[in-house]
Short mmCIF file of C-alpha atoms in Angstrom, two decimals:
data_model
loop_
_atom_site.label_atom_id
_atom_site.label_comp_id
_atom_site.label_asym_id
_atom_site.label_seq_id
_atom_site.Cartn_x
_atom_site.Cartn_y
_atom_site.Cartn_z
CA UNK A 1019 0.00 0.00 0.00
CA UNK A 1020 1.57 3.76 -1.00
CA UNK A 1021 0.36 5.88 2.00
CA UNK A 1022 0.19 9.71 0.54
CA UNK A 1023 0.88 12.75 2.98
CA UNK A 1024 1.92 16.28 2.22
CA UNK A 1025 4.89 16.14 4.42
CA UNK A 1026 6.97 13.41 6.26
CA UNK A 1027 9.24 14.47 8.96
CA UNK A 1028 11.99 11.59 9.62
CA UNK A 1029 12.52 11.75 13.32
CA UNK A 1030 10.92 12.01 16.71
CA UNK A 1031 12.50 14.44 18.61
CA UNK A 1032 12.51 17.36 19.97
CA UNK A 1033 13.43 19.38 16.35
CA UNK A 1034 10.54 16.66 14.31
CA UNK A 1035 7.85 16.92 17.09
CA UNK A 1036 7.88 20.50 17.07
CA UNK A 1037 8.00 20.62 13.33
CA UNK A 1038 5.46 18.18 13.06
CA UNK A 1039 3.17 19.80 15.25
CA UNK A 1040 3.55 23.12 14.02
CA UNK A 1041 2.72 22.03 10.39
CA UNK A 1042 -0.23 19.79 11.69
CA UNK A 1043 -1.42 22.88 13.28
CA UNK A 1044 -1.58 24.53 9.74
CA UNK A 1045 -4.18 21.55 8.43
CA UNK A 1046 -0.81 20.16 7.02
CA UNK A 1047 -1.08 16.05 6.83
CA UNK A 1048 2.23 15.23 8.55
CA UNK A 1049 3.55 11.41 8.83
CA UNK A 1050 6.27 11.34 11.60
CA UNK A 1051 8.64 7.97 11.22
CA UNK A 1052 10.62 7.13 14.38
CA UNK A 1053 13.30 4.64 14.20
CA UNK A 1054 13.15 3.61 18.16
CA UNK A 1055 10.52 5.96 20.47
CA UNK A 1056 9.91 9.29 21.20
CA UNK A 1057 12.89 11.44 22.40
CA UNK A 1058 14.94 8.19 22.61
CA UNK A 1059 17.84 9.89 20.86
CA UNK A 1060 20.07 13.25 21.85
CA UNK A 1061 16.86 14.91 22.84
CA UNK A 1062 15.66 12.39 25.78
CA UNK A 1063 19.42 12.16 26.91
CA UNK A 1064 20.29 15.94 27.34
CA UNK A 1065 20.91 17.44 30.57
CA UNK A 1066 18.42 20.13 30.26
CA UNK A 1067 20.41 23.39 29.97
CA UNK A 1068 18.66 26.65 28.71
CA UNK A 1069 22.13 27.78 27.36
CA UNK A 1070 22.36 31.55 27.26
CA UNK A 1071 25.97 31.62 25.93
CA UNK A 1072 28.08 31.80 29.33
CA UNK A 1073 30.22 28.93 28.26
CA UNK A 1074 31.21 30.09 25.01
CA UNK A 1075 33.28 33.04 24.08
CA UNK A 1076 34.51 35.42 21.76
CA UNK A 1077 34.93 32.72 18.61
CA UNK A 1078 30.72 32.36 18.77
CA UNK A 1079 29.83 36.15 19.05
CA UNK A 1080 26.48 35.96 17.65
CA UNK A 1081 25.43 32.93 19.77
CA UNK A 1082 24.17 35.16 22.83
CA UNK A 1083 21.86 36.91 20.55
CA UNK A 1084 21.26 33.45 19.43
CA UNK A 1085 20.72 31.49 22.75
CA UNK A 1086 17.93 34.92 23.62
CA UNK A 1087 15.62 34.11 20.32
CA UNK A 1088 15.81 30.65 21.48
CA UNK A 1089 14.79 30.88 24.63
CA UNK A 1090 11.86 33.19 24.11
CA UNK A 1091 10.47 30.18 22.43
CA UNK A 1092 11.45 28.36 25.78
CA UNK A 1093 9.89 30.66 27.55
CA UNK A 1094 6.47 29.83 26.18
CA UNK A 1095 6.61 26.18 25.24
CA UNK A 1096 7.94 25.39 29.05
CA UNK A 1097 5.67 28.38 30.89
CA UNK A 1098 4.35 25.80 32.90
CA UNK A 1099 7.16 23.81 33.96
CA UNK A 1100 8.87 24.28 37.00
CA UNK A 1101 12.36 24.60 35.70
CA UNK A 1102 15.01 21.51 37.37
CA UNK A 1103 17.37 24.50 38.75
CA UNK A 1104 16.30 28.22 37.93
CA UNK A 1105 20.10 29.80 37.64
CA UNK A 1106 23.33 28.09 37.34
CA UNK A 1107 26.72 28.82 39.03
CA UNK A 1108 29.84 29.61 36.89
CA UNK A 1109 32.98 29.03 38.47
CA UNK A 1110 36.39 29.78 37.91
CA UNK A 1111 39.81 28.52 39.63
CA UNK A 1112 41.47 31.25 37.73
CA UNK A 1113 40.77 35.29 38.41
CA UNK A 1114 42.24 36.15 35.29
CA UNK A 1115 39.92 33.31 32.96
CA UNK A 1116 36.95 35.15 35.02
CA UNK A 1117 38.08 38.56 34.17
CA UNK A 1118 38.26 37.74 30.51
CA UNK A 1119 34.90 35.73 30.51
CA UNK A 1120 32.76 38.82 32.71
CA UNK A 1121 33.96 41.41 30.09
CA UNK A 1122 32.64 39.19 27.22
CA UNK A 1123 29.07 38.50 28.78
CA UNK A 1124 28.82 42.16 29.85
CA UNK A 1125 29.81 42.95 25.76
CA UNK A 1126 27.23 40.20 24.26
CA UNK A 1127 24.19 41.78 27.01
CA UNK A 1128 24.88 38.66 29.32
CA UNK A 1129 23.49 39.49 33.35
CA UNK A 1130 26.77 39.22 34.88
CA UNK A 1131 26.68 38.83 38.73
CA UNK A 1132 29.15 37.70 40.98
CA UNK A 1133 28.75 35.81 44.08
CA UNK A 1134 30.28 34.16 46.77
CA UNK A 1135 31.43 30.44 45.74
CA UNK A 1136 28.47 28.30 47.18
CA UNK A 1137 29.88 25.87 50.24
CA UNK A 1138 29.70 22.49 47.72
CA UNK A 1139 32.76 24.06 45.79
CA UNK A 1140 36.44 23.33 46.85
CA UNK A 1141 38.54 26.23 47.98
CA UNK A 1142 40.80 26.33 45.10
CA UNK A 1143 37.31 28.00 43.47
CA UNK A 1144 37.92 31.95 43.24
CA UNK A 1145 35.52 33.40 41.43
CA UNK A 1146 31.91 32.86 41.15
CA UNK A 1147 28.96 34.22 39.13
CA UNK A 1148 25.35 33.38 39.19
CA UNK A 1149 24.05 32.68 35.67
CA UNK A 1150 20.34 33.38 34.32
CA UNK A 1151 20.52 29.65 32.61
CA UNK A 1152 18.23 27.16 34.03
CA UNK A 1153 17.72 23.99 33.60
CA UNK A 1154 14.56 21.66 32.18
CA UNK A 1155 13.28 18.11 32.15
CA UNK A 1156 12.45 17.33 28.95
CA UNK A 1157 10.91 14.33 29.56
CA UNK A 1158 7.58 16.11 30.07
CA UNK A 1159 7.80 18.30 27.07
CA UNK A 1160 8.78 14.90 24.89
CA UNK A 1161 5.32 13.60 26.75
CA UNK A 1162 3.45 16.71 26.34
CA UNK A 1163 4.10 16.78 22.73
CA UNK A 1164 3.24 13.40 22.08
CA UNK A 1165 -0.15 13.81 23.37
CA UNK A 1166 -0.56 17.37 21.16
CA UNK A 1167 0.81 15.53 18.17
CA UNK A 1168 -2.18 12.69 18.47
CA UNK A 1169 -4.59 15.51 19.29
CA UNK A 1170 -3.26 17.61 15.88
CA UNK A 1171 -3.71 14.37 13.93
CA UNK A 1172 -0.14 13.90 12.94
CA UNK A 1173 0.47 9.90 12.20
CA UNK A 1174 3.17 8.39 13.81
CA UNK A 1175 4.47 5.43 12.87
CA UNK A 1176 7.62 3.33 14.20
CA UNK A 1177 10.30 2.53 11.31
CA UNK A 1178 13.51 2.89 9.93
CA UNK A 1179 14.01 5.07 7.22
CA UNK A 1180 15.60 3.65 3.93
CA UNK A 1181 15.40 5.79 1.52
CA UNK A 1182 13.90 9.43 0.41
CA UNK A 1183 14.46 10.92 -3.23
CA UNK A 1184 12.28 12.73 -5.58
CA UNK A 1185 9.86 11.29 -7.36
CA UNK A 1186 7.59 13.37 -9.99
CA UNK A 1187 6.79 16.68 -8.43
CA UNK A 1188 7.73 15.44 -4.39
CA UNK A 1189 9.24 12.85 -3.19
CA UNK A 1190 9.13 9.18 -1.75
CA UNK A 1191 10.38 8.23 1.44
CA UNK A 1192 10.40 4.22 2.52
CA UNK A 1193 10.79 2.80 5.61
CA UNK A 1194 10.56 -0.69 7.14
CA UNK A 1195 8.61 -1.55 9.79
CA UNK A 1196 9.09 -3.60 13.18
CA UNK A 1197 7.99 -6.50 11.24
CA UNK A 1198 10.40 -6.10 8.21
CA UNK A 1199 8.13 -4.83 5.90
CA UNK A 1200 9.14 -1.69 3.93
CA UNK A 1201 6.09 0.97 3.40
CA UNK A 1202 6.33 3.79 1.00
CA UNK A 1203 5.14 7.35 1.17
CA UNK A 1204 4.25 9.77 -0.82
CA UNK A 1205 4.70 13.07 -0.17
CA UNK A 1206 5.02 16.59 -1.27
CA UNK A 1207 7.80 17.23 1.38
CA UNK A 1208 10.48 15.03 3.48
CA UNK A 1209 12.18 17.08 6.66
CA UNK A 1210 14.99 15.26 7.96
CA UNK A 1211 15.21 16.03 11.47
CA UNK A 1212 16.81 12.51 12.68
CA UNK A 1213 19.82 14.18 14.71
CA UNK A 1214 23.07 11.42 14.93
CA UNK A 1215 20.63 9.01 12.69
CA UNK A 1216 20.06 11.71 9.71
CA UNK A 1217 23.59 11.57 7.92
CA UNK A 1218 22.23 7.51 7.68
CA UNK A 1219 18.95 8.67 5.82
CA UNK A 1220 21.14 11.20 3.75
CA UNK A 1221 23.87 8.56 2.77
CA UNK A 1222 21.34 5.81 1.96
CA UNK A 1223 18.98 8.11 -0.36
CA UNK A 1224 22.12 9.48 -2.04
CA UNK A 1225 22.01 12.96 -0.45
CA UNK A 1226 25.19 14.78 0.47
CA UNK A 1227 26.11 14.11 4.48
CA UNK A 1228 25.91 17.41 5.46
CA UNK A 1229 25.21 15.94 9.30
CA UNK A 1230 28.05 15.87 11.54
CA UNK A 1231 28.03 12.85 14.55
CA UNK A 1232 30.11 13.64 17.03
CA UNK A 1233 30.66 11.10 19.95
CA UNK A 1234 30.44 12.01 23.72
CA UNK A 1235 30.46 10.80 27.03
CA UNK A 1236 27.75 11.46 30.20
CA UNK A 1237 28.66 10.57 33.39
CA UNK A 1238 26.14 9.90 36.45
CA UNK A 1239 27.11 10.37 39.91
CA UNK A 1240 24.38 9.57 42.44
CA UNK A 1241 23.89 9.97 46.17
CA UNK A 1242 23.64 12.32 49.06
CA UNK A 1243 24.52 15.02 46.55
CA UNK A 1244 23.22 18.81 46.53
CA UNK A 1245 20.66 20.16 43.83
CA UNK A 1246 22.92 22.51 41.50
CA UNK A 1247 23.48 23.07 38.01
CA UNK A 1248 27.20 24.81 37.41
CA UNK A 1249 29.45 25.55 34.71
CA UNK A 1250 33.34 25.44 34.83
CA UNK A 1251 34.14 27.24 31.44
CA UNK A 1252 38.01 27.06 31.57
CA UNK A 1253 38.62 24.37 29.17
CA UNK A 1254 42.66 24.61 29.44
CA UNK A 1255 41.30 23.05 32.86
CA UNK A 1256 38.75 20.71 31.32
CA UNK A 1257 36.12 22.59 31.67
CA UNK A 1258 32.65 20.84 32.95
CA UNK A 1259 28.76 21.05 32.53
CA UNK A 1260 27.00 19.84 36.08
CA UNK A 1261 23.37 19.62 35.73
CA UNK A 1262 20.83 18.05 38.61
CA UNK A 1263 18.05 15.62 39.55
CA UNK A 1264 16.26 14.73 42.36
CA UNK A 1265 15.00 11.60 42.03
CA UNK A 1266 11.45 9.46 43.79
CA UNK A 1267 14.02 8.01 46.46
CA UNK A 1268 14.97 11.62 47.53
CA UNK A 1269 18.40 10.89 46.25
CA UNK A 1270 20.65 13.23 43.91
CA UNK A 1271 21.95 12.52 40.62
CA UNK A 1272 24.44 14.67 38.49
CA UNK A 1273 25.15 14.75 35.12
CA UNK A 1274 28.51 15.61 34.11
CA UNK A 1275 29.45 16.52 30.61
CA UNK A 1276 32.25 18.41 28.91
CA UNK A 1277 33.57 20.18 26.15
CA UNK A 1278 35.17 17.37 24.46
CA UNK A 1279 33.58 15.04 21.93
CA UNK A 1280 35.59 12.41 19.57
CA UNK A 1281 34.72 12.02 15.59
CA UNK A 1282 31.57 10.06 15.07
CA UNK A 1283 32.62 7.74 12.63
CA UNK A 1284 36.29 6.53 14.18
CA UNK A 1285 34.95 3.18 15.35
CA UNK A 1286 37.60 3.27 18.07
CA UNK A 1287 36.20 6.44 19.89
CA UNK A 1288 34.72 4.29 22.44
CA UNK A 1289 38.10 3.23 23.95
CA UNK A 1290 38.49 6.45 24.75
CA UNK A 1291 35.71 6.66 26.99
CA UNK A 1292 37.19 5.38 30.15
CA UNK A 1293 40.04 7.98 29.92
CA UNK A 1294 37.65 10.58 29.78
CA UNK A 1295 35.17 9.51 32.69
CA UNK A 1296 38.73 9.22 34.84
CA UNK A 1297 39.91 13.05 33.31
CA UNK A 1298 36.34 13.98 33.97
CA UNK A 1299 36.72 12.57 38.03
CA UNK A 1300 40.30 14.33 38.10
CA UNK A 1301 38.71 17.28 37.22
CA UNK A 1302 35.95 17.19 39.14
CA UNK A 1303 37.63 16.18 42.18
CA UNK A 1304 39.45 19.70 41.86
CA UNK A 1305 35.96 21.78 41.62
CA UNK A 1306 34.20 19.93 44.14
CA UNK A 1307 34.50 19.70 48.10
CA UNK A 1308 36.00 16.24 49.28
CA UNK A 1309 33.13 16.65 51.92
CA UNK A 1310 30.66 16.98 48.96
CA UNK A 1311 32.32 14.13 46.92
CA UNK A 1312 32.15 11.60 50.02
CA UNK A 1313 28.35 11.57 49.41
CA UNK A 1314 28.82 10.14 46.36
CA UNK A 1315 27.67 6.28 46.26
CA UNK A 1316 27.03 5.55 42.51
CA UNK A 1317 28.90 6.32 39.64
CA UNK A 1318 27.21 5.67 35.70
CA UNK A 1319 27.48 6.94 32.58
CA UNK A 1320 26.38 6.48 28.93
CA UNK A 1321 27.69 6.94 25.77
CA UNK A 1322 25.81 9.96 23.16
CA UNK A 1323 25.92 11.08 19.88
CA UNK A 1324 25.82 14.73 19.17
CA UNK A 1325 24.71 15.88 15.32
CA UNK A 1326 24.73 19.00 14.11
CA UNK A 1327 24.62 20.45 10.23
CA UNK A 1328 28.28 21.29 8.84
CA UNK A 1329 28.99 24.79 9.09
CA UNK A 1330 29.46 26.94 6.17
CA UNK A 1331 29.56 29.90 8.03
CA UNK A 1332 32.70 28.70 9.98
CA UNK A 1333 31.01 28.73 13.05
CA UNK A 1334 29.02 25.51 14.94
CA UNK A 1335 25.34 26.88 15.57
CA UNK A 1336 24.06 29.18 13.31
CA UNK A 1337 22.71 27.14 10.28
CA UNK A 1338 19.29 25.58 10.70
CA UNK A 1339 18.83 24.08 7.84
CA UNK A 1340 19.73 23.08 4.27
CA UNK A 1341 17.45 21.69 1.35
CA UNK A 1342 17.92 19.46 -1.52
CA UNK A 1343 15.82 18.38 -4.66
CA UNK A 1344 14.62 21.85 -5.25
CA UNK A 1345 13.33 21.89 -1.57
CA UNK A 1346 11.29 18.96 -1.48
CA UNK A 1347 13.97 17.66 0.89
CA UNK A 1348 14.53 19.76 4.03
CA UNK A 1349 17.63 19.21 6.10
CA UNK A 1350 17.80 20.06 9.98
CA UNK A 1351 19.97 19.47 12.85
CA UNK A 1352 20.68 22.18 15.46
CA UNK A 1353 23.89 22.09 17.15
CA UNK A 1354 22.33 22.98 20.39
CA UNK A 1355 19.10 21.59 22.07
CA UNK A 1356 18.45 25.25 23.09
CA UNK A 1357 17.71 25.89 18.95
CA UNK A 1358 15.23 23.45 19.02
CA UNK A 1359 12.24 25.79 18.07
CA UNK A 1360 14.46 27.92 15.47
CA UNK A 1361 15.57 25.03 13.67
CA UNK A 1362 11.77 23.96 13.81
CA UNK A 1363 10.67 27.38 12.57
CA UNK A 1364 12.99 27.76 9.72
CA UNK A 1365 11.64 24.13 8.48
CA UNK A 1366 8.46 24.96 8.73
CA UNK A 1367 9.07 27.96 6.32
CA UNK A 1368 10.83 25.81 3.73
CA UNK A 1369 7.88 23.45 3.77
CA UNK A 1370 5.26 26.03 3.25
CA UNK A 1371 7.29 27.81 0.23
CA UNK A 1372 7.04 24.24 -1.55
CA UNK A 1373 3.52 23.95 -0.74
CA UNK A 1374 2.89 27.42 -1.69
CA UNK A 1375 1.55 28.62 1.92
CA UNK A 1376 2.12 31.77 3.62
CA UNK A 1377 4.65 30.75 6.39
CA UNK A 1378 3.49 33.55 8.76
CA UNK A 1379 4.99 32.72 12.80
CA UNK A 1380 4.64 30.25 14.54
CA UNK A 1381 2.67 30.35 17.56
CA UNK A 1382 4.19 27.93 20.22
CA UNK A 1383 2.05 26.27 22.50
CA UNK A 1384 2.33 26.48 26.20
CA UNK A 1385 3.21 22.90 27.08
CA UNK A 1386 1.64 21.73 30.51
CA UNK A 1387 3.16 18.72 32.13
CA UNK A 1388 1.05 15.50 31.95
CA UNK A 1389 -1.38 14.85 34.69
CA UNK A 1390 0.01 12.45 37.05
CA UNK A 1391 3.97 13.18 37.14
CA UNK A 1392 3.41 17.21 37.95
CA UNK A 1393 6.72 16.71 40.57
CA UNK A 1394 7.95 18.63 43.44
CA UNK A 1395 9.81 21.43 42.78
CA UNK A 1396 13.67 19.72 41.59
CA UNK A 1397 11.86 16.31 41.64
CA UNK A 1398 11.81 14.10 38.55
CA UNK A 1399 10.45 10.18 37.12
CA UNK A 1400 13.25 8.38 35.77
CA UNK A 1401 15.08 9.60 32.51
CA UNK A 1402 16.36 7.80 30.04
CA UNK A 1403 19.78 8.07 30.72
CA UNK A 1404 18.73 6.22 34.52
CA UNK A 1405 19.30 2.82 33.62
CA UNK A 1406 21.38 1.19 35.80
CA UNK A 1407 24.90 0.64 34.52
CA UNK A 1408 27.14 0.65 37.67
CA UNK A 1409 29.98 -1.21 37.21
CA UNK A 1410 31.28 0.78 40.52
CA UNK A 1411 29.43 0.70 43.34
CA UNK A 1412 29.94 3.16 46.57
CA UNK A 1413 33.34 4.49 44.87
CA UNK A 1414 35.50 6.01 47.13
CA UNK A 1415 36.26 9.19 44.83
CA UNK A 1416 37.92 11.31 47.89
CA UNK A 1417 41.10 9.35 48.27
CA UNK A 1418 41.01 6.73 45.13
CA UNK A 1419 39.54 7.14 41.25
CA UNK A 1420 38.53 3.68 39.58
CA UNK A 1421 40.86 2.50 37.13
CA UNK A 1422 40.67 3.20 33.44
CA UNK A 1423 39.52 -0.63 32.52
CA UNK A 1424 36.80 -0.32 34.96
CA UNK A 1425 35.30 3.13 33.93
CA UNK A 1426 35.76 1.86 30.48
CA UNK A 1427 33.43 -1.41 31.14
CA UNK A 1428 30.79 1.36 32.59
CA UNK A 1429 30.26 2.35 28.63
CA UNK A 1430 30.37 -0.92 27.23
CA UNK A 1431 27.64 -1.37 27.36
#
């Protein structure tokens, strides 16, 4: 059977539910193909940030201005979420790094203020400013829009895409089901928005790969922990995102990520990963209290894929989108979860100057939380990333760091 749709967007997450919706919500027929589940890729294992551009400097200089578009967008899609952490700290073991970095927010429009370092940090800590970057949990807004998405009467259906390529005056996209069967579509308009999985679609349909994967590495700490979201920005010192849970049992879990990530497509990235949970620990160990470390009694992590379009503007964040086969195919991969709803918008224009509609703005909807799992204030259900891979148990990370082949085996798997 050849199912017919005006447009098929070719992913589930964040970047395809909102473009989905936002086209359904224009009488649009939308098919949405998902490979695995909703949000199961880099959107449902993010650590939530609102960036605002404190941890980038002067090689981004439009990103601020960037980051503030963005998160008007925020603003109204998560109005009725209570955010994870409402500010994050931004430390600095160097008075000179936090000299440099306060003149460069106060140039780009960035609140700067400067506060004493809070009592979780170690002493070596000495300079501290309170950020206007909070943090989300997406989980709800993945939920929320998957009930909006029925209610707009966008089909969803579970598959791997094969192929997409024109075919008359739009194009066909192909995709095989859970039970092997492939199922073509017809449609006037194809909008890749499959994040680490969309330079696949592109390569198999022929399309130039202009997705790039990079690898990275999350690591979970979990215990008698405090509620904080921080930034260390001085990456000649490895510098470290920190963002905060609070889960059912009362206990805390970080999520530790850097600025490093390792070529997508060198198959022998993953070695690499238990060198850089133990640089990660090393580093951490130097930003945190020993007191605040010694609460510490599980240590996880997972392994992620970060996509984002090649630049051709020589900088990482600032193309949405790019289109192919006279438009009918529409590229788009943010950089940054934060560009979510740009990268959404600008594919929604694309699609509506092939189908010959005004484009107009789009009007984001406020996005309650589903009944049932409204939590606490810094109280969340299990994420994605909570699975339970602890290959160390109750690690002693004051006076001893695992060894490299045993932080290794915590990504193996």
């Amino acid at each position: 059977m050849r199912h017919r749709y005006e447009v098929v967007v070719i992913g589930a997450g964040m970047v395809g539910m909102l473009t989905a919706l936002a086209l359904a919500e224009r009488d649009i027929g939308v098919l949405l193909v998902e490979s695995s589940r909703p949000g199961g890729g880099q959107s449902g294992r993010s650590h939530g940030y609102l960036h605002q551009g404190y941890a980038y400097g002067t090689a981004e200089p439009r990103l601020p201005s960037l980051f503030a578009r963005a998160t008007s967008r925020w603003d109204r899609l998560a109005a009725h979420l209570t955010p994870v952490t409402e500010r994050s700290t931004v430390a600095f073991a160097d008075e000179a790094a936090a000299r440099g970095a306060a003149a460069h927010w106060a140039s780009a429009g960035l609140p700067v203020e400067r506060v004493d370092p809070p009592a979780w940090l170690a002493s070596r800590i000495t300079s501290c400013f309170r950020s206007s970057e909070s943090t989300l949990y997406l989980g709800h807004l993945l939920h929320t829009l998957g009930e909006r998405l029925e209610k707009a009467g966008v089909h969803v259906a579970r598959g791997e895409v094969v192929r997409t390529g024109r075919d008359g005056n739009g194009v066909t996209t192909e995709y095989t089901g859970p039970d092997g069967s492939t199922v073509p579509v017809a449609a006037r308009v194809a909008v890749v928005a499959a994040g680490a999985g969309a330079a696949g679609v592109l390569e198999r349909s022929g399309l130039p790969r202009v997705v790039q994967c990079r690898k990275s590495h999350m690591l979970v700490l979990r215990g008698d922990l405090p509620a904080v979201s921080a930034i260390f920005p001085e990456r000649e010192h490895h510098g470290l995102f920190l963002a905060s849970r609070i889960g059912p049992d009362r206990r805390t879990t970080w999520l530790i990520s850097d600025f490093q990530s390792f070529d997508g497509t060198d198959p022998d990235s993953g070695e690499l990963a238990g060198w850089w949970a133990r640089r990660i620990l090393t580093t951490l160990r130097s930003l945190a209290g020993s007191h605040t470390l010694e609460g510490v009694d599980l240590l996880s992590g997972y392994a992620a894929t970060k996509s984002g379009l090649l630049p051709q503007s020589g900088t990482v964040a600032h193309e949405f989108g790019r289109e192919f086969l006279d438009g009918r195919v529409v590229v788009t991969s943010p950089s940054k979860l934060t560009l979510a709803p740009l990268a959404a918008e600008e594919a929604v224009r694309s699609v509506c100057a092939v189908l010959g509609l005004p484009p107009g703005e789009v009007d984001w909807p406020r996005l309650d939380a589903p009944p049932g799992v409204i939590p606490a204030h810094g109280q969340t259900p299990h994420e994605l990333w909570e699975t339970e891979l602890a290959a160390v148990k109750s690690p002693d990370l004051v006076r001893d760091l695992p060894p490299i082949r045993v932080l290794n085996s915590l990504f193996a798997h």
